[in-house]
XYZ file of C-alpha atoms in Angstrom:
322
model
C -11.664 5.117 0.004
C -10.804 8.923 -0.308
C -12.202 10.801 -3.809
C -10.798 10.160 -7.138
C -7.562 12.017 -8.023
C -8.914 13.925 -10.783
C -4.999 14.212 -12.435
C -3.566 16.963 -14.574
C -2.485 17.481 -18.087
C 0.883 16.057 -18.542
C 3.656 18.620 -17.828
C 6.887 17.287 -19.588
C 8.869 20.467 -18.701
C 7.994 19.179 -14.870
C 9.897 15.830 -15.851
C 12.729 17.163 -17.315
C 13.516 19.450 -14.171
C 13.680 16.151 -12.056
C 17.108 14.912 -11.043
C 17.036 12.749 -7.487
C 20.215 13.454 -5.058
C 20.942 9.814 -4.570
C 23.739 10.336 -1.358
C 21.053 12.814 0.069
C 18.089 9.996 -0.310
C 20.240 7.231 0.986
C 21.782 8.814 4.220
C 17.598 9.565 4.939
C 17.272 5.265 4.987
C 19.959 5.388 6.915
C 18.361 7.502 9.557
C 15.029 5.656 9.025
C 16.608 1.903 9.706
C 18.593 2.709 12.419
C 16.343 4.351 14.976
C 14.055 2.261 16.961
C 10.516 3.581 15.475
C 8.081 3.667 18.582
C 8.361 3.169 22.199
C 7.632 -0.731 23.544
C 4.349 0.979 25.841
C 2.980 2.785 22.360
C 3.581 -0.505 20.002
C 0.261 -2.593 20.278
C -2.038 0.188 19.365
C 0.614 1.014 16.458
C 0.540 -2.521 14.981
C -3.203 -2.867 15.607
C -3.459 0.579 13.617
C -1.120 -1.043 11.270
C -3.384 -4.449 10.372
C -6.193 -1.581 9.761
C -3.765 -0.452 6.533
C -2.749 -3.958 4.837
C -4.064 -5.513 1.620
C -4.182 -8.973 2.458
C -2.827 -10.664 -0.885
C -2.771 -14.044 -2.160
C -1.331 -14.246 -5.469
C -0.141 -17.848 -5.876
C -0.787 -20.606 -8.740
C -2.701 -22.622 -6.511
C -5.013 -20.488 -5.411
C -8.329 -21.673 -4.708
C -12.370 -20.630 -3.871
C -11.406 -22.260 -0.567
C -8.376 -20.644 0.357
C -9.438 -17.424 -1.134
C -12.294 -17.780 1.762
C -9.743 -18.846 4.370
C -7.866 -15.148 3.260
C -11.497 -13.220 3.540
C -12.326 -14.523 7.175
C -8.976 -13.829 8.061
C -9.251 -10.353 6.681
C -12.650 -9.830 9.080
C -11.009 -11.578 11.163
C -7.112 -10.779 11.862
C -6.743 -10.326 15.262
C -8.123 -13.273 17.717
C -10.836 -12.007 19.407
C -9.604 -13.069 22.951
C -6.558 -11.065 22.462
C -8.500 -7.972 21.078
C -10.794 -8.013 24.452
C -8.091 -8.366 26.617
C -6.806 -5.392 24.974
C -10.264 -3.429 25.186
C -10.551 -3.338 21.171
C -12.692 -5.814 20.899
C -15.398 -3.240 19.863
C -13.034 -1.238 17.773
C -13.824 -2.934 14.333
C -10.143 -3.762 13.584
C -10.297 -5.499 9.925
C -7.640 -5.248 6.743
C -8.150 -2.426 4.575
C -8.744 -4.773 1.365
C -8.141 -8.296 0.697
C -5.926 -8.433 -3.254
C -6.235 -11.144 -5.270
C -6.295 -12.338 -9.261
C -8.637 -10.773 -11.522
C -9.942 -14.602 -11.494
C -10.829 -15.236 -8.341
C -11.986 -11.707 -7.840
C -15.576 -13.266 -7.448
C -14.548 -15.978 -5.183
C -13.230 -12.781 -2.766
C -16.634 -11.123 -3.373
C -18.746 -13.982 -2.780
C -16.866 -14.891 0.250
C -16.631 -11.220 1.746
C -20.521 -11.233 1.252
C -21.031 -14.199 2.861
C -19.231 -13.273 5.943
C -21.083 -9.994 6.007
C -18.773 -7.124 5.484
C -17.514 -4.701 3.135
C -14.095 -5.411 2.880
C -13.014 -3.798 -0.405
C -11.400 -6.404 -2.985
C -8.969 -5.440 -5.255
C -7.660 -7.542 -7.791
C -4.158 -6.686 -9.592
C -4.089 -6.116 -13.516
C -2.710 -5.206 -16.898
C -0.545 -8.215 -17.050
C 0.727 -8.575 -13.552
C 3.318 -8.840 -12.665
C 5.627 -8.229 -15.885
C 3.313 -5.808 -17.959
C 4.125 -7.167 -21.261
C 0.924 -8.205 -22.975
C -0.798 -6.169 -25.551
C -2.728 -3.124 -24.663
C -6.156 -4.198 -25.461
C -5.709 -7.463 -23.361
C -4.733 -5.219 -20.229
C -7.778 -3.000 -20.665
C -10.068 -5.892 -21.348
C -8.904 -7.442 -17.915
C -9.702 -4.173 -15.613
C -12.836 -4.422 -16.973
C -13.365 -7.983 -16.486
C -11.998 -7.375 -12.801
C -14.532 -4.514 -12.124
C -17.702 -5.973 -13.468
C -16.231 -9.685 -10.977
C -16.867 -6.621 -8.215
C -13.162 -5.468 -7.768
C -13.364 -1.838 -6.603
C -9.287 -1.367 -6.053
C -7.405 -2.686 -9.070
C -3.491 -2.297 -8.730
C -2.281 -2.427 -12.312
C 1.487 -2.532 -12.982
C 3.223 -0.254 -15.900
C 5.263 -1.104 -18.628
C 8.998 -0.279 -17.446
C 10.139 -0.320 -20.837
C 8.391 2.550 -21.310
C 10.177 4.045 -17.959
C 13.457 3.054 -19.151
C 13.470 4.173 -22.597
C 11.915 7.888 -21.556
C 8.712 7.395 -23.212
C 6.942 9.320 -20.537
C 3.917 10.612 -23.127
C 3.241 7.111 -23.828
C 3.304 6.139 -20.252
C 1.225 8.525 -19.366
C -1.233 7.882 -21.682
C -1.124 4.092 -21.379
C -2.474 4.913 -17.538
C -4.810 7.177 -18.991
C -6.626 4.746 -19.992
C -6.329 2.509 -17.319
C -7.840 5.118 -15.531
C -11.045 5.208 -17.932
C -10.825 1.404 -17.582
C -11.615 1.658 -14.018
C -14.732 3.430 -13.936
C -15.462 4.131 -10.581
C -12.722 1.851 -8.990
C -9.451 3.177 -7.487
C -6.682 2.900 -9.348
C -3.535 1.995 -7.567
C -0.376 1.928 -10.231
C 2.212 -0.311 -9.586
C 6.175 1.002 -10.894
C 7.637 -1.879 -10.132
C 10.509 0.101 -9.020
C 13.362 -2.339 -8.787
C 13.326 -2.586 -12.074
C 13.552 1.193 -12.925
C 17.156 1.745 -12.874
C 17.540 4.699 -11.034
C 15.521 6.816 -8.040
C 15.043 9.400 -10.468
C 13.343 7.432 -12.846
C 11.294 6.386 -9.806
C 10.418 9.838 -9.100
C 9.244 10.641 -12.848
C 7.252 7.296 -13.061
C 5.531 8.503 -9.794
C 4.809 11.835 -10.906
C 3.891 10.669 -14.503
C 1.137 7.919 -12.801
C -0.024 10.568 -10.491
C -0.397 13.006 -13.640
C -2.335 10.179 -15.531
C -5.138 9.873 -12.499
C -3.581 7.221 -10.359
C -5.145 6.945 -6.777
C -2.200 5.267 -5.339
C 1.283 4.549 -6.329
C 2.701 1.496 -5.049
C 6.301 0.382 -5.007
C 6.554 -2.922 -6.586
C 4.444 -6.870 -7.421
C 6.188 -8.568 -5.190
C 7.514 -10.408 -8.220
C 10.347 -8.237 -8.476
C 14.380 -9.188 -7.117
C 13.989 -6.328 -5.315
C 10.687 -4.642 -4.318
C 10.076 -2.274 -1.452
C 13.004 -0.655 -0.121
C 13.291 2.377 2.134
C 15.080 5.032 -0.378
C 12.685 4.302 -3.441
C 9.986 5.002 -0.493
C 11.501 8.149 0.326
C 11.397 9.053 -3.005
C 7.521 8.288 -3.731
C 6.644 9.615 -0.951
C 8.250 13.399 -1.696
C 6.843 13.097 -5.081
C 3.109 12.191 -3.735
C 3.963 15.714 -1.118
C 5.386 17.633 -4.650
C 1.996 16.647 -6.282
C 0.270 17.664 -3.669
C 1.444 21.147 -3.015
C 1.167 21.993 -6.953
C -2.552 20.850 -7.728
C -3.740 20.472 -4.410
C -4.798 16.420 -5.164
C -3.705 13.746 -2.183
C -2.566 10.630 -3.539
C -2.312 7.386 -1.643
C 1.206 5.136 -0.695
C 1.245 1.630 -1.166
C 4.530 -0.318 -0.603
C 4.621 -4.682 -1.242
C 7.149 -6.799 -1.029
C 9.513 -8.299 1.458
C 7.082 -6.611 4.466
C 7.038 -9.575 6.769
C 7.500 -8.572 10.339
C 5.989 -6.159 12.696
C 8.996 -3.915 13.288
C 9.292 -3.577 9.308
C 5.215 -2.464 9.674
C 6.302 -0.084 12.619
C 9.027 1.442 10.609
C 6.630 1.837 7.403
C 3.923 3.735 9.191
C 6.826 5.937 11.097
C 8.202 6.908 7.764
C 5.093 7.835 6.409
C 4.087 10.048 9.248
C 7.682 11.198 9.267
C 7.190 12.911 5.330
C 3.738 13.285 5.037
C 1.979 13.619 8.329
C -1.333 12.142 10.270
C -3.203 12.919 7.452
C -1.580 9.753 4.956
C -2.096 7.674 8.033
C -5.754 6.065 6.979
C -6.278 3.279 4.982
C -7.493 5.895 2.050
C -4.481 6.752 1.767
C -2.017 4.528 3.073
C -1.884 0.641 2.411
C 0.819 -2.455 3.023
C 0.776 -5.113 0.563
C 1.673 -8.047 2.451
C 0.842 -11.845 2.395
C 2.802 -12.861 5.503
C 3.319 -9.739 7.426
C -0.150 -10.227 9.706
C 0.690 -13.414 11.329
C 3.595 -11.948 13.158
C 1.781 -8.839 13.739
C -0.839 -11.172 15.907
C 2.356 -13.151 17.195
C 3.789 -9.841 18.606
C 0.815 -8.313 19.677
C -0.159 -11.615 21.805
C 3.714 -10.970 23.547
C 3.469 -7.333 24.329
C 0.152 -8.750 25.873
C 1.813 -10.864 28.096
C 4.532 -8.097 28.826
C 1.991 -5.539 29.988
C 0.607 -8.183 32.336
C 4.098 -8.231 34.190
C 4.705 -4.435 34.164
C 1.060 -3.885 34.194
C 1.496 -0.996 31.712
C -2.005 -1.749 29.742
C -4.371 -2.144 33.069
C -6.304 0.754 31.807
C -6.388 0.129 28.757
C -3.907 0.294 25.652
C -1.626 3.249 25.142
C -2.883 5.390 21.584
C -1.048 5.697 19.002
C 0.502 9.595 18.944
């Protein structure tokens, strides 16, 4: 994980300057979706690249020590090793950037990461996930409960009443002290940002948790009707560039939600290369939330596999990502 953002004071005459060209954002999805992403010769490296970036989540009801282990190996573990040596990557180290759980089986994850012998961050989500809406103290209480369980990611969501009624000092602060909550853990703040109301409101809540200290922004629970979409991507993603070029602090990108399939992966890493360049693609500073996503990723791997043995396009070894 890259260094801390160190944040800035809050800047509320930044804020009130924002206003998001909605037609402007929207025709850019446009272009995004409709364009095939990357070439069918480039694609395995790309989606083997792209297993290196997800946070492999369970956040069910059910969850248990056992399939909380199940989740770790598979995290060490995501790409069947038969596969990986036909490809030549079998010495390549390909893992999940994190594996994201509850701040209750946080120590299940650690215990299980441990055991397997790697260091696999865990992060555990936070604050009340996924609504937000219990008291202060009891959303502090649990980051700290999470980090001293061994979480060293914690992906806390916001309070989007707090979003939606303008109350960007108290938003601000409220992450503050998330922040201070984490100690020495990265703090990835979740905006939830189907519940926001508008893409402007996205881009203040960004630039508000970015302000505040946040090491990542990410899009949305999962919980959410709606939860990562292209235009409130394009949005983040400008802000996280707009942060950058004013205090000179890189801040990572973490969309959840609805990413199930390797094209969607494909067009998520294009997208980020697209606004913010080679340097966002690394697992510092780039993750995919995603509880479902890696299966097909393996599926569609094993096919283009079987594809390059027809047109023998791979025979010395897999094409590198650009």
């Amino acid at each position: 994980m890259s260094a801390h953002n160190r944040g800035t004071e809050l800047d509320l005459s930044w804020i009130s300057k924002i206003q998001v060209n909605q037609p402007a954002v929207l025709r850019r999805a446009e272009q995004i979706q409709a364009r095939r992403t990357v070439k069918k010769e480039w694609q395995a490296a790309w989606l083997l690249k792209a297993v290196t970036f997800i946070d492999l989540t369970t956040l069910s009801g059910d969850d248990t020590p056992s399939n909380i282990q199940r989740l770790c190996y598979k995290a060490k573990y995501p790409i069947r090793e038969d596969l990986l040596k036909a490809l030549n990557m079998h010495d390549k180290d390909i893992t999940t950037a994190a594996v994201c759980v509850y701040p209750a089986r946080v120590c299940d994850a650690v215990k299980a990461l441990k055991a397997a012998g790697c260091s696999i961050p865990v992060a555990s989500v936070a604050t009340g996930f996924p609504a937000g809406q219990t008291h202060l103290k009891t959303r502090l209480e649990e980051i700290r409960l999470a980090v001293e369980d061994g979480a060293t990611e914690i992906d806390v969501v916001i309070n989007r009443s707090l979003v939606l009624t303008g109350q960007w000092e108290a938003l601000y602060d409220e992450i503050r002290q998330f922040r201070k909550a984490c100690g020495e853990a990265h703090l990835k703040t979740i905006l939830a940002t189907g519940e926001l109301g508008s893409l402007t409101n996205v881009y203040k809540a960004s630039m508000i948790a970015m302000m505040a200290g946040s090491d990542f922004i990410k899009t949305s629970t999962g919980k959410e009707t709606v939860n990562a979409t292209f235009p409130v991507a394009i949005v983040m993603l400008r802000a996280i560039r707009d942060f950058f070029w004013k205090t000179g602090n890189k801040v990572g990108f973490k969309p959840a939600g609805g990413i199930r399939s390797a094209k969607d992966s494909l067009a998520w890493l294009s997208l980020v290369k697209e606004e913010l360049g080679d340097e966002w693609l690394k697992p510092e500073l780039f993750r995919i939330g995603a509880s479902t996503l890696l299966s097909d990723i393996e599926r569609q791997v094993s096919n283009l596999y079987l594809w390059s043995k027809l047109t023998g396009v791979f025979e010395k070894g897999i094409e590198k990502p650009n």
